[in-house]
Coordinates of C-alpha atoms in Angstrom, one line a residue:
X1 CA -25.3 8.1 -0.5
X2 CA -26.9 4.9 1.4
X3 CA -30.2 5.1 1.4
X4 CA -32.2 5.1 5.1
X5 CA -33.4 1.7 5.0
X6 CA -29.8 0.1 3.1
X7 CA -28.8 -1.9 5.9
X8 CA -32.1 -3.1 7.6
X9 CA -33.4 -6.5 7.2
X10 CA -35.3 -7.0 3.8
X11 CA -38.9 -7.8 4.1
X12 CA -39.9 -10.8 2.1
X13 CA -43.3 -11.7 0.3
X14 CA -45.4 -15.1 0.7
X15 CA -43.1 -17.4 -1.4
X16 CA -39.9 -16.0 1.2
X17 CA -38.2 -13.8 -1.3
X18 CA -37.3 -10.7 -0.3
X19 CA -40.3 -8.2 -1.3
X20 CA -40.1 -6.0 -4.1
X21 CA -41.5 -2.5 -3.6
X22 CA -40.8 -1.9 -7.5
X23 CA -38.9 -2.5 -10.4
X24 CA -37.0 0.1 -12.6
X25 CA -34.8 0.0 -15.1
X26 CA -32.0 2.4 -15.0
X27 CA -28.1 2.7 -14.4
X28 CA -26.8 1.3 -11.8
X29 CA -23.1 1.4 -10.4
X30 CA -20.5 -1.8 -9.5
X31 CA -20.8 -0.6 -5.5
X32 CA -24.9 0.1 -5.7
X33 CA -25.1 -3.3 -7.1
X34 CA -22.8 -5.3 -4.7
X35 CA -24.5 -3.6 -1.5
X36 CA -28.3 -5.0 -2.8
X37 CA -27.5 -8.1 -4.0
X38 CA -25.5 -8.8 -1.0
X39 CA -28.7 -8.1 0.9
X40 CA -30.6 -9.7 -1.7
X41 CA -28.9 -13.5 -1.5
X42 CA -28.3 -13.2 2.2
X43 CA -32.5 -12.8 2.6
X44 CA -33.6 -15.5 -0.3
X45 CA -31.1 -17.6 0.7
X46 CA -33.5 -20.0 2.9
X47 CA -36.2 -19.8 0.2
X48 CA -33.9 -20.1 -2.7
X49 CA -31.9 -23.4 -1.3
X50 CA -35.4 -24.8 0.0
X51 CA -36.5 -24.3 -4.1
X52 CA -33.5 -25.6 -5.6
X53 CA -31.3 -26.6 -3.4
X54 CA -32.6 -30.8 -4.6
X55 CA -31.9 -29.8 -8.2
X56 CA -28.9 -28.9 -6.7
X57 CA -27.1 -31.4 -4.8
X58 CA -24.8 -31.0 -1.8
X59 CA -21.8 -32.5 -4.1
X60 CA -23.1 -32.0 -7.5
X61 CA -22.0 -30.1 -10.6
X62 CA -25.0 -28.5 -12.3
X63 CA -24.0 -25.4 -14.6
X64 CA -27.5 -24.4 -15.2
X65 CA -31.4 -24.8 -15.4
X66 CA -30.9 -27.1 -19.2
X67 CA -29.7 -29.8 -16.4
X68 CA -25.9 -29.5 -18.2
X69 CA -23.7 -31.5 -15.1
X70 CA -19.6 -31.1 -15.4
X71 CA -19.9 -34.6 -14.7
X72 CA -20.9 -35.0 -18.5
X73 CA -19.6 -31.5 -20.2
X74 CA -15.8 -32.0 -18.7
X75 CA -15.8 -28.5 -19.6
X76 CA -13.5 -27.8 -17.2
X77 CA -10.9 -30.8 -18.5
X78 CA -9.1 -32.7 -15.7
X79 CA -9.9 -31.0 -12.3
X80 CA -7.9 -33.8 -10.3
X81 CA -4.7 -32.1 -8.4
X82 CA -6.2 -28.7 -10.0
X83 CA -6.6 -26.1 -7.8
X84 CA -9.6 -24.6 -8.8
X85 CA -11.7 -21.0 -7.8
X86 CA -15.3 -20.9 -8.4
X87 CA -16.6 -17.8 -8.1
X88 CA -20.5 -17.0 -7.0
X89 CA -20.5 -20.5 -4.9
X90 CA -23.5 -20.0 -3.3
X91 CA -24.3 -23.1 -1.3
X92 CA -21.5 -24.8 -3.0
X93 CA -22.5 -28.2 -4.4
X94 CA -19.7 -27.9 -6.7
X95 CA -17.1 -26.7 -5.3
X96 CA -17.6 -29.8 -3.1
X97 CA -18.3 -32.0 -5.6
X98 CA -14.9 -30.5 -7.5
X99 CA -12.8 -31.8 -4.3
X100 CA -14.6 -34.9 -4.2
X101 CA -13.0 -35.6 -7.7
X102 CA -9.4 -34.7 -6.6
X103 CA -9.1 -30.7 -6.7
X104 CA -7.5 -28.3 -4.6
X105 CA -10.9 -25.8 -4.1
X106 CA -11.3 -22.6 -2.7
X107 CA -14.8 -21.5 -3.0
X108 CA -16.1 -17.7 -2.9
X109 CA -19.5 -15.7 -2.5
X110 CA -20.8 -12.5 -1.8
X111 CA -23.2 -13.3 0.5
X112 CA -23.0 -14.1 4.2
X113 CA -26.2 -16.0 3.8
X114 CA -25.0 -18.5 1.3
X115 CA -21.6 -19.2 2.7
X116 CA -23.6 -20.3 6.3
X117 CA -25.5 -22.7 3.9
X118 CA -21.9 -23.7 2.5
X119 CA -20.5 -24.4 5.8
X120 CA -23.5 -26.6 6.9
X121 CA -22.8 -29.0 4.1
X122 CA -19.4 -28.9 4.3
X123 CA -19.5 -30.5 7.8
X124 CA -22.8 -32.6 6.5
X125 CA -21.0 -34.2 4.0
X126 CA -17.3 -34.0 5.2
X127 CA -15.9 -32.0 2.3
X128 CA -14.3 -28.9 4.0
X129 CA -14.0 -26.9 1.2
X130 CA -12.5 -23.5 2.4
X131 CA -14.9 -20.5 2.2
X132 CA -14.1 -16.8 1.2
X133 CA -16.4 -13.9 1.3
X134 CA -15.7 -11.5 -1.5
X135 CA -16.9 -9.9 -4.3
X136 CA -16.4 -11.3 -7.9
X137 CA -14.5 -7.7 -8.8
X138 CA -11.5 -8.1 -6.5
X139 CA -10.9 -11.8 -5.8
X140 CA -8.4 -12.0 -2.7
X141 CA -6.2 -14.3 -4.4
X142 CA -2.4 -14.1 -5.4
X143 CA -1.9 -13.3 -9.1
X144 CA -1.4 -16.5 -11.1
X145 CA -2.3 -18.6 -8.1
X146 CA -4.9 -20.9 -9.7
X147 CA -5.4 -24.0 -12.6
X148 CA -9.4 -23.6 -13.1
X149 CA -11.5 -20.9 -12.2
X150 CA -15.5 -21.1 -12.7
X151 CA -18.7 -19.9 -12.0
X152 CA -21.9 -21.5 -12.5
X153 CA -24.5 -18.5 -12.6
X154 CA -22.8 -17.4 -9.6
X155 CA -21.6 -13.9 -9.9
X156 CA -21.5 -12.5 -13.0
X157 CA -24.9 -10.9 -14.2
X158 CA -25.3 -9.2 -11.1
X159 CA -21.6 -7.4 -11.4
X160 CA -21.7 -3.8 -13.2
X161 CA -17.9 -4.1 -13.8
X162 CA -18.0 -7.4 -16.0
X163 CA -14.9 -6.4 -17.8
X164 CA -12.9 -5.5 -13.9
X165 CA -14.3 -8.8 -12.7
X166 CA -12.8 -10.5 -16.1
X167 CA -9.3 -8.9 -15.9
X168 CA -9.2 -10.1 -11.7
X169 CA -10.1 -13.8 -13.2
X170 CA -7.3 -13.8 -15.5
X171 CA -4.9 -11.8 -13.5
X172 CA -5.3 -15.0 -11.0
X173 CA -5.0 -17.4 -13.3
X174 CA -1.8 -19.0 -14.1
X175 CA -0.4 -19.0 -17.7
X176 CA -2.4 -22.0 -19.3
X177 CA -5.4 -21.8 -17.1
X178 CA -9.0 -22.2 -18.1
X179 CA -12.1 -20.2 -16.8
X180 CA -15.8 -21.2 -17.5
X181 CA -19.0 -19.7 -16.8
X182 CA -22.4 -20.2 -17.6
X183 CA -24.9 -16.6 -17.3
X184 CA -28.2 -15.6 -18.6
X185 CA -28.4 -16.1 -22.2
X186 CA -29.0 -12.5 -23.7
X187 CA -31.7 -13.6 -25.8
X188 CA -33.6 -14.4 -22.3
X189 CA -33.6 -10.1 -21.9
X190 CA -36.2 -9.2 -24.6
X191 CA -38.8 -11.9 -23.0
X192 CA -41.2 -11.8 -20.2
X193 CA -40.1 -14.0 -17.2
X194 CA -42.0 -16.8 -17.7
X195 CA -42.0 -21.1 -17.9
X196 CA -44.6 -20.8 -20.6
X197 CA -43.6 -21.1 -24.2
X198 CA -47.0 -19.0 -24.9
X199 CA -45.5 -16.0 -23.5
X200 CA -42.7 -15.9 -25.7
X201 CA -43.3 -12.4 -26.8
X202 CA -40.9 -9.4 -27.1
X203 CA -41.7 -6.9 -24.4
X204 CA -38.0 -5.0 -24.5
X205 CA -34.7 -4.3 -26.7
X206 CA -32.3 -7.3 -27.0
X207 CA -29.7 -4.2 -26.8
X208 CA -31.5 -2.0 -24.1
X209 CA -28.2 -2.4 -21.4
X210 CA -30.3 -0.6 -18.5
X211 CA -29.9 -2.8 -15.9
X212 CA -33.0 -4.1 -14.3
X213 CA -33.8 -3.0 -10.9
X214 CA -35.8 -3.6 -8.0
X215 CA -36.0 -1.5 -5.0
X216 CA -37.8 -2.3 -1.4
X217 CA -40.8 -0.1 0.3
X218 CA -38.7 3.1 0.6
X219 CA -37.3 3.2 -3.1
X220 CA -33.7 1.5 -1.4
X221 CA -32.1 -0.8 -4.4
X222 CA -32.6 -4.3 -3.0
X223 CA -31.4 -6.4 -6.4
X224 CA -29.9 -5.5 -9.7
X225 CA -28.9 -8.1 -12.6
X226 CA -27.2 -6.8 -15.7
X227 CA -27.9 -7.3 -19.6
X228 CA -25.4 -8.0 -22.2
X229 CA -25.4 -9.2 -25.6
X230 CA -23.5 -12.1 -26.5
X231 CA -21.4 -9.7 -28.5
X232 CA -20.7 -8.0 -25.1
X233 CA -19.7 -11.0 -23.4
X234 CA -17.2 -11.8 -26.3
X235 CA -15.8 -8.2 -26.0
X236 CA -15.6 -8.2 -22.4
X237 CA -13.6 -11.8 -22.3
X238 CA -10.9 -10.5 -24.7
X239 CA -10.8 -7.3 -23.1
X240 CA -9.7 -9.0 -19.8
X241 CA -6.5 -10.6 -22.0
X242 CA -8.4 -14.0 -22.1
X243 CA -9.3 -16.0 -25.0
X244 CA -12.6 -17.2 -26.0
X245 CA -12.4 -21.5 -26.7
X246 CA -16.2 -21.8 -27.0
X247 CA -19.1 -20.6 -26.9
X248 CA -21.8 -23.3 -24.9
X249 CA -25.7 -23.3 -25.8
X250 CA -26.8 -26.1 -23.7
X251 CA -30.1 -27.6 -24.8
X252 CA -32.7 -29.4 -23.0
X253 CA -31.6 -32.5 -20.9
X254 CA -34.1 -34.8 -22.4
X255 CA -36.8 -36.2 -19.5
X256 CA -35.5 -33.3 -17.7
X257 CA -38.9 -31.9 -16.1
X258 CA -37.5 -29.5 -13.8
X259 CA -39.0 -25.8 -13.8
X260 CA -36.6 -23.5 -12.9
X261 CA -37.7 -19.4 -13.2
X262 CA -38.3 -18.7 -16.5
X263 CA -36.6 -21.8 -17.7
X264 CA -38.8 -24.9 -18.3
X265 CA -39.2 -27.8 -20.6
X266 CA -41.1 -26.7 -23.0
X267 CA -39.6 -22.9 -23.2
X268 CA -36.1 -24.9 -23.5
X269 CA -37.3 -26.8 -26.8
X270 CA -37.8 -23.4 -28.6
X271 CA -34.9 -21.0 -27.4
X272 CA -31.7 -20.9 -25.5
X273 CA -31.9 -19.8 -22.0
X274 CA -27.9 -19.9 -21.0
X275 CA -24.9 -19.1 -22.6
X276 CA -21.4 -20.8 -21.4
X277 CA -18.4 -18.9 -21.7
X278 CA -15.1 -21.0 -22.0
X279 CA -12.0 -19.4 -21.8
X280 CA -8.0 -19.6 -21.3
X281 CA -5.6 -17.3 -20.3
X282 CA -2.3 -17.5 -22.8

């Protein structure tokens, strides 16, 4: 049942984040978890971009926080002539920066909010990347209709249904094709959400999978991210019929003094804050 207050506009706090009335931790379902986080993005979006969006880039590659750029990984191999899905977009730096080295990109997100960002700086910077708003669990694409597929944070922890969104990647994918995508590294789960090395503490289960969840003024669900373990992740990628190339810990840029959430210089020394997932389908 939708809750009263599901489709009203989300209040937001000082820092222009949507406000959170509380936090639980406790199930919650693939549709429950689409509906907030839908809400969520399409609120944070203006504060979000106007946080990151210089770490960023309007054409940039940047697959997470450690300051790892595709530009230097190539863990997506030759993109040129590729035609290439990245799922969870967002603003999409790189999806533009992907067609500014040669490949054919489409470029999805959940959220309304985002994709008006994306289309801004598309015509800013003259890359007209096409634009799709979709979840990452059914991806209106043709079966085997694409090289490269990727997502860079975009998508995946906040999608109950990791395995359905998994098997919809590789059903897409042609024979051959790669996917990668960078998440949460599960040993981020058992530690407070903090920058500071000092805090590095465990306050939960490293195997507790109750997804964390906040809820607005009148208990509605307003954001959910799931946990899994790495050996979850491994499961769920060979459970959608792909196969598992690497596994990507991605340490510290050096002089990299960007704070980003929980991830900081400091923190990054000590322990891994993402884990990259590269895969091919057979």
């Amino acid at each position: 049942m939708t809750h009263p207050s599901a489709s009203a506009p989300l209040p937001l706090d000082s820092d222009g984040y949507p406000a959170a009335g509380g936090v639980a931790r406790r199930p919650a379902g693939d549709a429950e978890s689409a509906r907030a986080n839908r809400r969520w993005w399409d609120a944070a979006a203006p504060a979000y971009l106007a946080e990151h969006g210089r770490d960023l880039g309007d054409v940039d590659f940047l697959w997470c926080p450690e300051g790892l750029r595709e530009a230097d990984a190539h863990l997506l191999g030759e993109v040129a002539g590729r035609r290439v899905l990245e799922i969870g977009c967002g603003s999409a730096p790189c999806a533009r920066w992907l067609r500014s080295a040669g490949a054919d990109v489409v470029a999805l997100d959940l959220s309304a909010g985002m994709l008006a960002r994306a289309a801004e700086l598309n015509r800013s910077t003259g890359l007209a990347v096409p634009l799709l708003q979709a979840g990452a669990g059914a991806l209106p694409l043709a079966d085997a209709s694409v090289d490269l597929a990727c997502s860079a944070f975009g998508g995946l922890p906040f999608v109950a249904d990791v395995e359905g969104a998994l098997r919809e990647v590789a059903r897409v994918l042609r024979p051959g094709g790669r996917f990668v995508a960078s998440v949460n590294h599960p040993m981020r789960w058992p530690f407070p959400d903090s920058p500071d090395p000092d805090d590095l503490r465990i306050v939960s289960s490293y195997f507790d999978r109750t997804p964390y969840v906040e809820t607005d003024s009148a208990g509605a669900t307003v954001y959910v991210e799931h946990h899994r373990t790495v050996g979850d992740w491994v499961r769920a990628v060979v459970g959608a019929g792909l196969v598992l190339t690497d596994l990507v810990e991605p340490e510290w840029t050096p002089g990299r003094t960007e704070n980003w959430g929980q991830w900081s210089p400091e923190r990054g020394a000590l322990v891994p804050g993402t884990l990259v997932l590269v895969c091919t389908r057979p």
